[in-house]
RNA sequence: GGCGCCGUGGCCGAGUGGCUGAGGCACGGGUCUGCAAAACCCGUUACACCGGUUCGAUUCCGGUCGGCGCCUCCA
């Protein structure tokens, strides 16, 4: 397994820290709004990575946080006359609901920041003890950036260069503009927790350090998220975690590229967002997943109706091959003439698929291997030279391959066709047998009106839902 | 300005120091079919530009142009 690490900026061999157990942390959402399609990309990446690791026999613990206390949540709550907790609970539930619909399963642990305040406080105390943090009179606690010599190593920024852009909000008592808040003293009406520095709440960044370390320990395998989190979020996580521990926080930093619309990042602040829940009204979950996995996770991808339509076509092609596999009736002899060739193709493309995934999770390449095998399978099925046993073996292989890519929905073709539609299809078959083609075509239109498509296959017909 | 990523055929998108150019979509031709769909077969002058290294570069190095991201809201 080779994996690109954004810290060292190179692909390296990846071997889990704990033998066959992979420890992963991905940054999840701050729940002040519905998640958009761009937020879905790291979610899909993390679960696809998990599936691949499992497919090679590793165990995986995937942690994905839910940040449920933050300025943005408080602002929204105040604007709407609600409590921050209400806002956070609403959008956390919506996030779970929306991402569940993708059908990829869930991360193993989804910790909330507000349930880990004691761990956060303990981490901050440790940083103060180490000389990496300081409390000021109003109860804020800041990280002392200059105390951490490696600061900037992930984002490749120099501290001197950063001095210019750093901002100081009036009322903050930082030693240096670069210092960032670990703990924010509560203002009237804000949610707060008690701490050695008085009532307050965690700053952004610290919850990820605290929860990552709690659940995965020092030097865990993979920390992921969008590229745009490199600075400041992940840079600050490194400073906090390594400042407290002394050792390396993470072994591999994995960052996905941005989702763009018209060459511009999809982002809440730009306002060009397409919510995941809206997208799911228009597209099947597997179409969205196919859109994501058809290109490499590090590349930026362009969202457009055309690219989604194409992903929909790809998904349909995969669904068709599974329909054909299930329907296949061929020679039941043990060694049909085409078996050796099909088995060889299965091995070839299964291996190529695995190699692609092992090369920095190259899902686009792996998907290509799926299609290449699909074509071989379709050809073998059409030629009818393969045994049902060999076909079953091919179905299993293809099924494993699409599962790793998160596209297992395409294998579920046993779609219920309503009895009345089947009656129409049977009537049409009789009409065709009697060469009453006008009647047959009329029945096909009726079937279409019911939302189904009837296809004539060698041994009869197949009814499939219309896209 | 600093840092980082990228530029592949009509479109999307893998990949590689040479034996050639994954795969998908679209389009055209064919096979099958009453028609249609599905499927299969065939086809469509690819590697931004300029130098360099090399027997040979789309692949390595340097530069140019263009795009994107980050430089304390961001997945």
Short mmCIF file of C-alpha atoms (C1' of nucleotides) in Angstrom, two decimals:
data_model
loop_
_atom_site.label_atom_id
_atom_site.label_comp_id
_atom_site.label_asym_id
_atom_site.label_seq_id
_atom_site.Cartn_x
_atom_site.Cartn_y
_atom_site.Cartn_z
CA UNK A 1 0.00 0.00 0.00
CA UNK A 2 1.30 3.41 -1.00
CA UNK A 3 -0.25 6.54 0.37
CA UNK A 4 0.45 10.20 -0.28
CA UNK A 5 1.27 12.17 2.83
CA UNK A 6 0.71 15.91 2.54
CA UNK A 7 3.24 16.60 5.27
CA UNK A 8 6.19 15.02 3.48
CA UNK A 9 4.58 15.61 0.08
CA UNK A 10 5.37 12.17 -1.22
CA UNK A 11 3.82 8.78 -1.65
CA UNK A 12 5.17 6.38 0.92
CA UNK A 13 4.62 2.78 1.84
CA UNK A 14 1.79 2.54 4.27
CA UNK A 15 1.85 -0.07 6.99
CA UNK A 16 -0.50 0.34 9.96
CA UNK A 17 1.06 1.36 13.25
CA UNK A 18 -0.56 -1.53 15.07
CA UNK A 19 0.09 -4.50 12.83
CA UNK A 20 -3.17 -5.12 11.03
CA UNK A 21 -5.17 -2.34 12.68
CA UNK A 22 -5.56 0.97 10.84
CA UNK A 23 -6.36 4.05 12.92
CA UNK A 24 -7.98 6.90 11.02
CA UNK A 25 -9.42 10.28 11.93
CA UNK A 26 -11.31 12.45 9.48
CA UNK A 27 -12.56 15.93 10.18
CA UNK A 28 -16.33 15.96 10.18
CA UNK A 29 -18.67 18.93 10.06
CA UNK A 30 -19.28 21.85 12.32
CA UNK A 31 -23.02 21.55 12.65
CA UNK A 32 -24.48 24.97 12.03
CA UNK A 33 -26.01 24.17 8.65
CA UNK A 34 -26.84 21.29 6.34
CA UNK A 35 -23.81 19.65 4.79
CA UNK A 36 -23.17 20.29 1.10
CA UNK A 37 -21.75 18.13 -1.62
CA UNK A 38 -18.23 19.35 -0.94
CA UNK A 39 -18.51 18.18 2.65
CA UNK A 40 -19.58 14.78 1.37
CA UNK A 41 -16.30 14.21 -0.42
CA UNK A 42 -14.11 13.45 2.63
CA UNK A 43 -16.94 11.42 4.11
CA UNK A 44 -17.04 9.23 1.02
CA UNK A 45 -13.25 9.06 0.88
CA UNK A 46 -12.95 7.94 4.49
CA UNK A 47 -15.47 5.14 4.14
CA UNK A 48 -14.11 3.97 0.80
CA UNK A 49 -10.62 3.90 2.32
CA UNK A 50 -12.01 1.90 5.21
CA UNK A 51 -13.60 -0.60 2.86
CA UNK A 52 -10.39 -1.02 0.93
CA UNK A 53 -8.31 -1.53 4.07
CA UNK A 54 -10.79 -4.12 5.26
CA UNK A 55 -10.66 -5.86 1.90
CA UNK A 56 -6.95 -6.48 2.35
CA UNK A 57 -7.59 -7.95 5.78
CA UNK A 58 -6.90 -5.00 8.02
CA UNK A 59 -9.12 -3.88 10.84
CA UNK A 60 -10.07 -0.24 10.86
CA UNK A 61 -11.11 2.23 13.50
CA UNK A 62 -12.43 5.34 11.82
CA UNK A 63 -13.20 8.36 13.96
CA UNK A 64 -15.08 11.30 12.51
CA UNK A 65 -15.89 14.18 14.78
CA UNK A 66 -18.96 16.33 15.00
CA UNK A 67 -18.04 19.79 16.17
CA UNK A 68 -21.10 20.97 18.04
CA UNK A 69 -19.79 24.09 19.73
CA UNK A 70 -18.40 26.96 17.73
CA UNK A 71 -18.85 30.67 17.03
CA UNK A 72 -20.88 29.94 13.95
CA UNK A 73 -23.32 27.78 15.87
CA UNK A 74 -23.69 30.44 18.55
CA UNK A 75 -24.21 33.16 15.97
CA UNK A 76 -26.89 31.21 14.22
CA UNK A 77 -28.62 30.41 17.48
CA UNK A 78 -28.61 34.05 18.57
CA UNK A 79 -29.95 35.16 15.22
CA UNK A 80 -32.79 32.67 15.45
CA UNK A 81 -33.50 33.07 19.13
CA UNK A 82 -32.64 29.48 19.94
CA UNK A 83 -30.01 27.84 22.06
CA UNK A 84 -26.74 26.77 20.51
CA UNK A 85 -27.50 23.28 21.64
CA UNK A 86 -30.76 23.23 19.71
CA UNK A 87 -29.02 24.38 16.55
CA UNK A 88 -26.23 21.85 16.94
CA UNK A 89 -28.60 18.99 17.64
CA UNK A 90 -30.77 19.82 14.67
CA UNK A 91 -27.90 19.90 12.19
CA UNK A 92 -26.03 16.99 13.70
CA UNK A 93 -29.16 14.89 13.22
CA UNK A 94 -29.52 16.21 9.67
CA UNK A 95 -25.89 15.37 8.94
CA UNK A 96 -26.36 11.79 10.13
CA UNK A 97 -29.56 11.49 8.15
CA UNK A 98 -28.07 12.88 4.94
CA UNK A 99 -24.87 10.87 5.04
CA UNK A 100 -26.77 7.71 6.00
CA UNK A 101 -28.58 7.97 2.72
CA UNK A 102 -25.29 7.46 0.90
CA UNK A 103 -25.43 3.90 2.18
CA UNK A 104 -21.75 3.67 3.02
CA UNK A 105 -22.22 2.89 6.68
CA UNK A 106 -20.92 5.12 9.41
CA UNK A 107 -17.57 5.89 10.98
CA UNK A 108 -16.90 3.71 14.01
CA UNK A 109 -16.87 6.61 16.44
CA UNK A 110 -18.47 10.04 15.94
CA UNK A 111 -17.55 12.03 18.99
CA UNK A 112 -19.04 15.41 19.77
CA UNK A 113 -16.85 18.22 21.10
CA UNK A 114 -19.24 19.08 23.93
CA UNK A 115 -18.97 15.57 25.32
CA UNK A 116 -15.20 15.84 25.55
CA UNK A 117 -14.75 19.10 27.39
CA UNK A 118 -12.82 17.44 30.22
CA UNK A 119 -10.34 15.91 27.75
CA UNK A 120 -10.02 19.29 26.05
CA UNK A 121 -9.38 21.04 29.36
CA UNK A 122 -6.80 18.43 30.32
CA UNK A 123 -4.99 18.91 27.01
CA UNK A 124 -4.95 22.68 27.45
CA UNK A 125 -3.59 22.31 30.98
CA UNK A 126 -0.83 20.16 29.63
CA UNK A 127 0.01 22.76 27.00
CA UNK A 128 0.16 25.47 29.62
CA UNK A 129 2.42 23.27 31.75
CA UNK A 130 4.69 22.72 28.72
CA UNK A 131 4.92 26.42 28.02
CA UNK A 132 2.98 26.18 24.78
CA UNK A 133 -0.08 28.04 25.99
CA UNK A 134 -1.03 30.89 28.27
CA UNK A 135 -4.17 32.14 29.91
CA UNK A 136 -4.99 35.83 29.87
CA UNK A 137 -6.89 37.97 32.33
CA UNK A 138 -10.34 37.67 30.72
CA UNK A 139 -10.22 33.87 30.84
CA UNK A 140 -9.16 33.16 27.26
CA UNK A 141 -6.35 30.67 26.72
CA UNK A 142 -4.11 30.98 23.67
CA UNK A 143 -1.59 28.76 21.99
CA UNK A 144 1.81 30.38 21.82
CA UNK A 145 2.76 29.75 18.22
CA UNK A 146 6.37 30.81 18.53
CA UNK A 147 6.88 28.17 21.21
CA UNK A 148 6.42 25.44 18.65
CA UNK A 149 9.41 25.42 16.35
CA UNK A 150 7.82 23.18 13.75
CA UNK A 151 4.83 25.48 13.30
CA UNK A 152 4.05 25.73 9.59
CA UNK A 153 5.50 22.37 8.65
CA UNK A 154 2.26 21.06 7.19
CA UNK A 155 1.14 24.19 5.35
CA UNK A 156 4.73 25.08 4.38
CA UNK A 157 4.19 28.54 5.72
CA UNK A 158 6.89 30.54 7.43
CA UNK A 159 5.93 32.18 10.65
CA UNK A 160 7.55 35.45 9.50
CA UNK A 161 5.46 35.45 6.32
CA UNK A 162 2.28 34.85 8.26
CA UNK A 163 2.69 37.86 10.52
CA UNK A 164 1.19 40.15 7.89
CA UNK A 165 -2.12 38.44 7.38
CA UNK A 166 -2.84 37.50 10.95
CA UNK A 167 -5.76 39.24 12.43
CA UNK A 168 -6.54 40.31 15.89
CA UNK A 169 -10.13 40.69 16.89
CA UNK A 170 -10.62 43.66 19.18
CA UNK A 171 -10.84 42.50 22.76
CA UNK A 172 -8.35 39.69 22.39
CA UNK A 173 -5.25 39.86 24.51
CA UNK A 174 -2.91 37.71 22.48
CA UNK A 175 0.83 37.98 22.87
CA UNK A 176 1.18 37.58 19.13
CA UNK A 177 -1.36 37.95 16.35
CA UNK A 178 -0.53 34.39 15.25
CA UNK A 179 -1.58 32.86 18.54
CA UNK A 180 -4.90 31.11 18.38
CA UNK A 181 -7.57 30.42 20.95
CA UNK A 182 -7.64 27.10 22.77
CA UNK A 183 -10.31 28.23 25.18
CA UNK A 184 -12.68 31.16 24.90
CA UNK A 185 -14.10 32.85 27.96
CA UNK A 186 -17.89 32.92 27.91
CA UNK A 187 -19.66 36.13 27.02
CA UNK A 188 -23.08 36.72 28.52
CA UNK A 189 -25.69 34.37 27.11
CA UNK A 190 -23.19 32.01 25.56
CA UNK A 191 -23.08 28.32 26.36
CA UNK A 192 -20.19 27.55 28.68
CA UNK A 193 -18.42 24.93 30.73
CA UNK A 194 -16.40 25.44 33.86
CA UNK A 195 -12.65 25.28 33.65
CA UNK A 196 -9.57 26.35 35.60
CA UNK A 197 -9.81 29.65 33.66
CA UNK A 198 -13.45 30.25 34.44
CA UNK A 199 -16.59 29.63 32.42
CA UNK A 200 -15.89 29.20 28.74
CA UNK A 201 -15.81 26.93 25.75
CA UNK A 202 -13.26 25.23 23.52
CA UNK A 203 -11.76 27.07 20.56
CA UNK A 204 -11.91 25.55 17.12
CA UNK A 205 -9.07 23.01 16.48
CA UNK A 206 -8.55 21.76 20.02
CA UNK A 207 -11.48 19.32 19.95
CA UNK A 208 -9.93 17.40 17.08
CA UNK A 209 -6.62 17.06 18.88
CA UNK A 210 -8.30 15.94 22.08
CA UNK A 211 -10.64 13.43 20.47
CA UNK A 212 -8.13 12.06 18.01
CA UNK A 213 -5.66 11.41 20.81
CA UNK A 214 -8.32 9.97 23.07
CA UNK A 215 -9.65 7.42 20.63
CA UNK A 216 -6.62 6.64 18.50
CA UNK A 217 -3.63 7.51 20.63
CA UNK A 218 -0.37 9.20 19.85
CA UNK A 219 0.97 8.81 16.32
CA UNK A 220 -2.13 7.29 14.76
CA UNK A 221 -2.09 6.27 11.12
CA UNK A 222 -4.18 8.62 9.03
CA UNK A 223 -5.68 12.02 9.55
CA UNK A 224 -7.82 13.32 6.74
CA UNK A 225 -10.02 16.13 5.58
CA UNK A 226 -10.37 18.71 2.84
CA UNK A 227 -7.28 20.47 1.53
CA UNK A 228 -8.67 23.73 2.79
CA UNK A 229 -8.23 22.48 6.35
CA UNK A 230 -4.45 22.30 6.03
CA UNK A 231 -4.20 25.81 7.31
CA UNK A 232 -5.01 26.74 9.95
CA UNK A 233 -6.98 23.77 11.25
CA UNK A 234 -4.56 20.90 10.77
CA UNK A 235 -1.49 23.04 11.31
CA UNK A 236 -2.94 24.00 14.67
CA UNK A 237 -3.88 20.43 15.51
CA UNK A 238 -0.26 19.47 14.99
CA UNK A 239 0.93 22.31 17.17
CA UNK A 240 -1.49 21.38 19.95
CA UNK A 241 -0.97 17.65 19.84
CA UNK A 242 2.76 17.59 19.35
CA UNK A 243 3.20 20.44 21.80
CA UNK A 244 1.47 18.35 24.42
CA UNK A 245 2.97 14.98 23.55
CA UNK A 246 6.40 15.72 22.24
CA UNK A 247 6.06 12.99 19.61
CA UNK A 248 4.45 12.82 16.20
CA UNK A 249 0.70 13.34 16.16
CA UNK A 250 -0.10 11.56 12.91
CA UNK A 251 1.75 9.31 10.47
CA UNK A 252 -0.04 10.23 7.22
CA UNK A 253 -1.98 13.37 6.37
CA UNK A 254 -4.55 12.73 3.67
CA UNK A 255 -6.26 15.69 2.03
CA UNK A 256 -8.93 15.56 -0.62
CA UNK A 257 -9.21 18.12 -3.41
CA UNK A 258 -11.97 20.66 -3.56
CA UNK A 259 -15.30 20.29 -5.26
CA UNK A 260 -15.69 23.19 -7.66
CA UNK A 261 -18.58 24.69 -9.50
CA UNK A 262 -17.61 26.72 -12.52
CA UNK A 263 -13.96 26.63 -11.51
CA UNK A 264 -14.68 27.94 -8.08
CA UNK A 265 -14.67 26.11 -4.79
CA UNK A 266 -18.08 25.10 -3.49
CA UNK A 267 -18.16 26.90 -0.20
CA UNK A 268 -20.63 28.20 2.27
CA UNK A 269 -19.06 31.64 2.28
CA UNK A 270 -19.18 31.98 -1.50
CA UNK A 271 -22.76 30.77 -1.40
CA UNK A 272 -22.51 28.46 -4.40
CA UNK A 273 -23.41 25.39 -2.43
CA UNK A 274 -25.46 22.40 -3.40
CA UNK A 275 -26.70 20.67 -0.28
CA UNK A 276 -26.26 16.93 -0.02
CA UNK A 277 -29.91 16.54 0.83
CA UNK A 278 -30.91 18.52 -2.26
CA UNK A 279 -28.56 16.48 -4.42
CA UNK A 280 -30.13 13.30 -3.09
CA UNK A 281 -33.51 14.47 -4.30
CA UNK A 282 -32.18 14.64 -7.84
CA UNK A 283 -29.66 11.84 -7.92
CA UNK A 284 -29.37 8.35 -6.58
CA UNK A 285 -26.80 7.97 -3.79
CA UNK A 286 -24.69 5.65 -5.93
CA UNK A 287 -24.62 8.25 -8.70
CA UNK A 288 -23.10 10.77 -6.31
CA UNK A 289 -20.61 8.21 -5.03
CA UNK A 290 -19.68 7.24 -8.58
CA UNK A 291 -19.11 10.91 -9.35
CA UNK A 292 -16.69 11.13 -6.42
CA UNK A 293 -14.81 7.88 -6.98
CA UNK A 294 -14.42 8.29 -10.73
CA UNK A 295 -11.58 10.75 -10.15
CA UNK A 296 -8.68 10.69 -7.74
CA UNK A 297 -9.41 12.02 -4.27
CA UNK A 298 -6.60 14.57 -4.45
CA UNK A 299 -7.78 16.17 -7.69
CA UNK A 300 -10.21 19.02 -7.69
CA UNK A 301 -13.46 17.97 -9.31
CA UNK A 302 -15.94 20.01 -11.22
CA UNK A 303 -19.54 19.64 -10.26
CA UNK A 304 -22.00 20.00 -13.10
CA UNK A 305 -25.26 18.50 -14.28
CA UNK A 306 -23.33 16.86 -17.13
CA UNK A 307 -20.81 15.16 -14.89
CA UNK A 308 -23.58 13.86 -12.65
CA UNK A 309 -25.49 12.63 -15.68
CA UNK A 310 -22.43 10.75 -16.83
CA UNK A 311 -21.99 9.19 -13.41
CA UNK A 312 -25.63 8.13 -13.62
CA UNK A 313 -24.91 6.40 -16.94
CA UNK A 314 -21.96 4.59 -15.47
CA UNK A 315 -24.02 3.36 -12.57
CA UNK A 316 -26.68 2.15 -14.97
CA UNK A 317 -24.11 0.24 -16.98
CA UNK A 318 -22.94 -1.50 -13.82
CA UNK A 319 -26.48 -2.29 -12.82
CA UNK A 320 -27.06 -3.83 -16.25
CA UNK A 321 -24.14 -6.20 -15.92
CA UNK A 322 -25.43 -7.40 -12.57
CA UNK A 323 -28.89 -7.94 -14.05
CA UNK A 324 -27.36 -9.99 -16.83
CA UNK A 325 -25.30 -11.99 -14.34
CA UNK A 326 -28.32 -12.86 -12.25
CA UNK A 327 -30.40 -13.77 -15.28
CA UNK A 328 -27.75 -15.95 -16.87
CA UNK A 329 -28.62 -19.50 -17.72
CA UNK A 330 -25.87 -21.42 -19.40
CA UNK A 331 -24.27 -24.80 -19.66
CA UNK A 332 -24.20 -26.38 -16.23
CA UNK A 333 -21.25 -28.58 -17.09
CA UNK A 334 -18.27 -28.08 -14.84
CA UNK A 335 -15.90 -26.99 -17.58
CA UNK A 336 -17.61 -24.94 -20.22
CA UNK A 337 -15.33 -23.82 -23.07
CA UNK A 338 -15.28 -20.17 -22.01
CA UNK A 339 -14.64 -20.78 -18.32
CA UNK A 340 -10.86 -20.59 -18.37
CA UNK A 341 -10.91 -17.30 -20.22
CA UNK A 342 -13.50 -15.76 -17.92
CA UNK A 343 -11.69 -16.94 -14.81
CA UNK A 344 -8.45 -15.49 -16.13
CA UNK A 345 -10.17 -12.15 -16.78
CA UNK A 346 -11.64 -12.16 -13.29
CA UNK A 347 -8.22 -12.70 -11.75
CA UNK A 348 -6.57 -10.11 -13.98
CA UNK A 349 -9.01 -7.31 -13.31
CA UNK A 350 -9.51 -8.14 -9.66
CA UNK A 351 -5.75 -7.87 -9.22
CA UNK A 352 -5.55 -4.66 -11.22
CA UNK A 353 -8.38 -3.18 -9.16
CA UNK A 354 -6.57 -4.01 -5.94
CA UNK A 355 -3.31 -2.59 -7.25
CA UNK A 356 -5.00 0.64 -8.25
CA UNK A 357 -6.51 1.00 -4.80
CA UNK A 358 -3.20 0.14 -3.17
CA UNK A 359 -1.63 2.99 -5.12
CA UNK A 360 -2.85 5.94 -3.07
CA UNK A 361 -6.50 4.89 -3.27
CA UNK A 362 -6.75 5.35 -7.02
CA UNK A 363 -10.47 4.87 -7.23
CA UNK A 364 -10.67 6.17 -10.80
CA UNK A 365 -8.24 3.54 -12.00
CA UNK A 366 -10.00 0.87 -9.95
CA UNK A 367 -13.33 1.84 -11.47
CA UNK A 368 -11.80 1.46 -14.92
CA UNK A 369 -10.88 -2.12 -14.03
CA UNK A 370 -14.46 -2.75 -12.95
CA UNK A 371 -15.70 -1.63 -16.35
CA UNK A 372 -13.07 -3.62 -18.16
CA UNK A 373 -14.19 -6.76 -16.34
CA UNK A 374 -17.82 -5.87 -16.92
CA UNK A 375 -17.22 -5.82 -20.65
CA UNK A 376 -15.52 -9.23 -20.57
CA UNK A 377 -18.35 -10.60 -18.50
CA UNK A 378 -21.01 -9.20 -20.83
CA UNK A 379 -19.22 -10.72 -23.81
CA UNK A 380 -18.99 -14.12 -22.12
CA UNK A 381 -22.65 -14.01 -21.14
CA UNK A 382 -23.69 -13.10 -24.67
CA UNK A 383 -21.62 -15.93 -26.11
CA UNK A 384 -23.16 -18.38 -23.62
CA UNK A 385 -19.94 -20.33 -23.49
CA UNK A 386 -19.48 -20.14 -19.73
CA UNK A 387 -20.82 -22.29 -16.92
CA UNK A 388 -23.10 -20.90 -14.27
CA UNK A 389 -20.44 -21.67 -11.68
CA UNK A 390 -17.85 -19.53 -13.49
CA UNK A 391 -20.42 -16.77 -13.87
CA UNK A 392 -21.18 -16.88 -10.18
CA UNK A 393 -17.49 -16.53 -9.48
CA UNK A 394 -17.34 -13.49 -11.76
CA UNK A 395 -20.39 -11.99 -10.08
CA UNK A 396 -18.78 -12.38 -6.70
CA UNK A 397 -15.55 -10.74 -7.85
CA UNK A 398 -17.33 -7.85 -9.51
CA UNK A 399 -19.49 -7.48 -6.46
CA UNK A 400 -16.44 -7.25 -4.18
CA UNK A 401 -14.88 -4.69 -6.49
CA UNK A 402 -17.87 -2.37 -6.55
CA UNK A 403 -18.34 -2.77 -2.80
CA UNK A 404 -14.87 -1.40 -2.11
CA UNK A 405 -15.73 1.63 -4.23
CA UNK A 406 -18.92 2.19 -2.27
CA UNK A 407 -21.04 1.26 -5.28
CA UNK A 408 -22.60 -1.92 -3.92
CA UNK A 409 -26.06 -0.50 -4.58
CA UNK A 410 -25.62 -1.52 -8.23
CA UNK A 411 -25.62 -5.18 -7.24
CA UNK A 412 -29.10 -4.94 -5.78
CA UNK A 413 -31.06 -5.49 -8.96
CA UNK A 414 -33.77 -7.65 -7.51
CA UNK A 415 -36.02 -4.67 -7.86
CA UNK A 416 -39.63 -5.41 -7.10
CA UNK A 417 -41.67 -5.14 -10.23
CA UNK A 418 -45.35 -4.63 -9.44
CA UNK A 419 -47.57 -7.55 -10.38
CA UNK A 420 -49.66 -5.45 -12.75
CA UNK A 421 -46.55 -4.45 -14.68
CA UNK A 422 -45.54 -8.09 -14.97
CA UNK A 423 -49.01 -8.90 -16.28
CA UNK A 424 -48.57 -6.25 -18.97
CA UNK A 425 -45.14 -7.61 -19.85
CA UNK A 426 -46.51 -11.13 -20.16
CA UNK A 427 -49.36 -9.91 -22.31
CA UNK A 428 -46.83 -8.17 -24.51
CA UNK A 429 -44.80 -11.35 -24.81
CA UNK A 430 -47.92 -13.21 -26.00
CA UNK A 431 -48.72 -10.44 -28.47
CA UNK A 432 -45.21 -10.67 -29.87
CA UNK A 433 -45.45 -14.41 -30.18
CA UNK A 434 -48.60 -13.89 -32.21
CA UNK A 435 -46.78 -11.21 -34.20
CA UNK A 436 -49.31 -8.56 -33.09
CA UNK A 437 -46.63 -5.90 -32.93
CA UNK A 438 -48.91 -2.88 -32.70
CA UNK A 439 -50.49 -4.41 -29.60
CA UNK A 440 -47.03 -5.27 -28.23
CA UNK A 441 -45.83 -1.69 -28.68
CA UNK A 442 -48.94 -0.32 -27.03
CA UNK A 443 -48.29 -2.55 -24.02
CA UNK A 444 -44.68 -1.40 -23.91
CA UNK A 445 -45.89 2.21 -23.75
CA UNK A 446 -48.16 1.28 -20.89
CA UNK A 447 -45.27 -0.33 -19.06
CA UNK A 448 -43.20 2.77 -19.68
CA UNK A 449 -45.98 4.94 -18.31
CA UNK A 450 -45.82 2.87 -15.13
CA UNK A 451 -42.12 3.74 -14.85
CA UNK A 452 -40.61 0.54 -16.19
CA UNK A 453 -38.78 -0.54 -19.27
CA UNK A 454 -39.23 -3.94 -20.85
CA UNK A 455 -36.26 -5.43 -22.65
CA UNK A 456 -36.36 -8.53 -24.81
CA UNK A 457 -33.63 -10.90 -23.78
CA UNK A 458 -32.79 -14.27 -25.36
CA UNK A 459 -35.00 -16.29 -23.04
CA UNK A 460 -37.91 -13.91 -22.72
CA UNK A 461 -38.04 -10.42 -21.26
CA UNK A 462 -36.65 -8.41 -18.43
CA UNK A 463 -38.46 -5.54 -16.76
CA UNK A 464 -36.29 -2.86 -15.23
CA UNK A 465 -37.16 0.42 -13.56
CA UNK A 466 -36.72 3.39 -15.86
CA UNK A 467 -34.06 5.90 -14.90
"C1'" G B 1 3.79 38.58 -2.88
"C1'" G B 2 4.62 33.51 -0.21
"C1'" C B 3 3.33 28.28 -0.21
"C1'" G B 4 1.00 24.08 -2.57
"C1'" C B 5 -1.60 21.35 -6.53
"C1'" C B 6 -2.71 20.84 -11.63
"C1'" G B 7 -2.92 21.33 -17.43
"C1'" U B 8 -4.20 13.91 -21.34
"C1'" G B 9 -8.47 12.81 -27.44
"C1'" G B 10 -15.59 15.98 -28.61
"C1'" C B 11 -16.28 15.60 -22.97
"C1'" C B 12 -14.93 13.13 -18.23
"C1'" G B 13 -10.78 10.53 -16.55
"C1'" A B 14 -6.53 6.62 -15.26
"C1'" G B 15 -1.53 5.92 -16.52
"C1'" U B 16 3.52 5.35 -18.44
"C1'" G B 17 10.98 6.78 -20.18
"C1'" G B 18 10.19 3.09 -25.73
"C1'" C B 19 6.82 -2.86 -27.21
"C1'" U B 20 2.23 2.28 -27.67
"C1'" G B 21 -1.74 5.18 -25.67
"C1'" A B 22 -7.02 2.05 -19.16
"C1'" G B 23 -11.94 2.95 -18.73
"C1'" G B 24 -16.59 5.71 -19.11
"C1'" C B 25 -19.78 9.19 -21.73
"C1'" A B 26 -21.00 11.26 -26.45
"C1'" C B 27 -20.90 10.55 -31.72
"C1'" G B 28 -20.57 7.38 -36.33
"C1'" G B 29 -20.63 2.34 -38.49
"C1'" G B 30 -21.80 -2.85 -37.71
"C1'" U B 31 -23.89 -7.62 -35.14
"C1'" C B 32 -28.36 -9.19 -32.66
"C1'" U B 33 -33.66 -7.71 -32.90
"C1'" G B 34 -40.59 -7.18 -35.80
"C1'" C B 35 -39.22 -2.39 -33.57
"C1'" A B 36 -36.82 -0.65 -29.25
"C1'" A B 37 -33.61 -1.20 -25.20
"C1'" A B 38 -29.54 -3.83 -23.31
"C1'" A B 39 -25.10 -6.17 -24.89
"C1'" C B 40 -20.96 -7.11 -28.14
"C1'" C B 41 -17.46 -5.59 -32.33
"C1'" C B 42 -15.10 -1.48 -35.17
"C1'" G B 43 -13.95 3.77 -35.57
"C1'" U B 44 -12.93 9.06 -33.96
"C1'" U B 45 -4.81 12.97 -35.89
"C1'" A B 46 -4.34 12.88 -26.69
"C1'" C B 47 -0.77 14.12 -23.61
"C1'" A B 48 -0.65 23.37 -22.76
"C1'" C B 49 3.89 25.88 -24.82
"C1'" C B 50 9.40 26.45 -25.17
"C1'" G B 51 14.07 24.55 -24.03
"C1'" G B 52 17.24 20.62 -21.71
"C1'" U B 53 18.76 15.44 -20.27
"C1'" U B 54 18.36 10.78 -23.14
"C1'" C B 55 19.47 6.34 -28.51
"C1'" G B 56 14.27 7.68 -27.33
"C1'" A B 57 9.81 12.03 -23.20
"C1'" U B 58 3.31 12.72 -22.80
"C1'" U B 59 6.23 10.57 -18.68
"C1'" C B 60 12.51 13.27 -15.81
"C1'" C B 61 14.71 18.61 -15.24
"C1'" G B 62 14.28 24.08 -16.13
"C1'" G B 63 11.37 28.03 -17.88
"C1'" U B 64 6.71 30.30 -20.04
"C1'" C B 65 1.52 30.58 -20.21
"C1'" G B 66 -3.10 29.16 -18.05
"C1'" G B 67 -6.32 27.15 -14.03
"C1'" C B 68 -7.30 25.96 -8.85
"C1'" G B 69 -6.44 25.97 -3.50
"C1'" C B 70 -4.30 28.02 1.13
"C1'" C B 71 -1.94 32.38 3.56
"C1'" U B 72 -6.48 32.40 10.51
"C1'" C B 73 -14.93 31.40 8.02
"C1'" C B 74 -14.09 27.00 4.94
"C1'" A B 75 -14.46 19.64 3.71
#
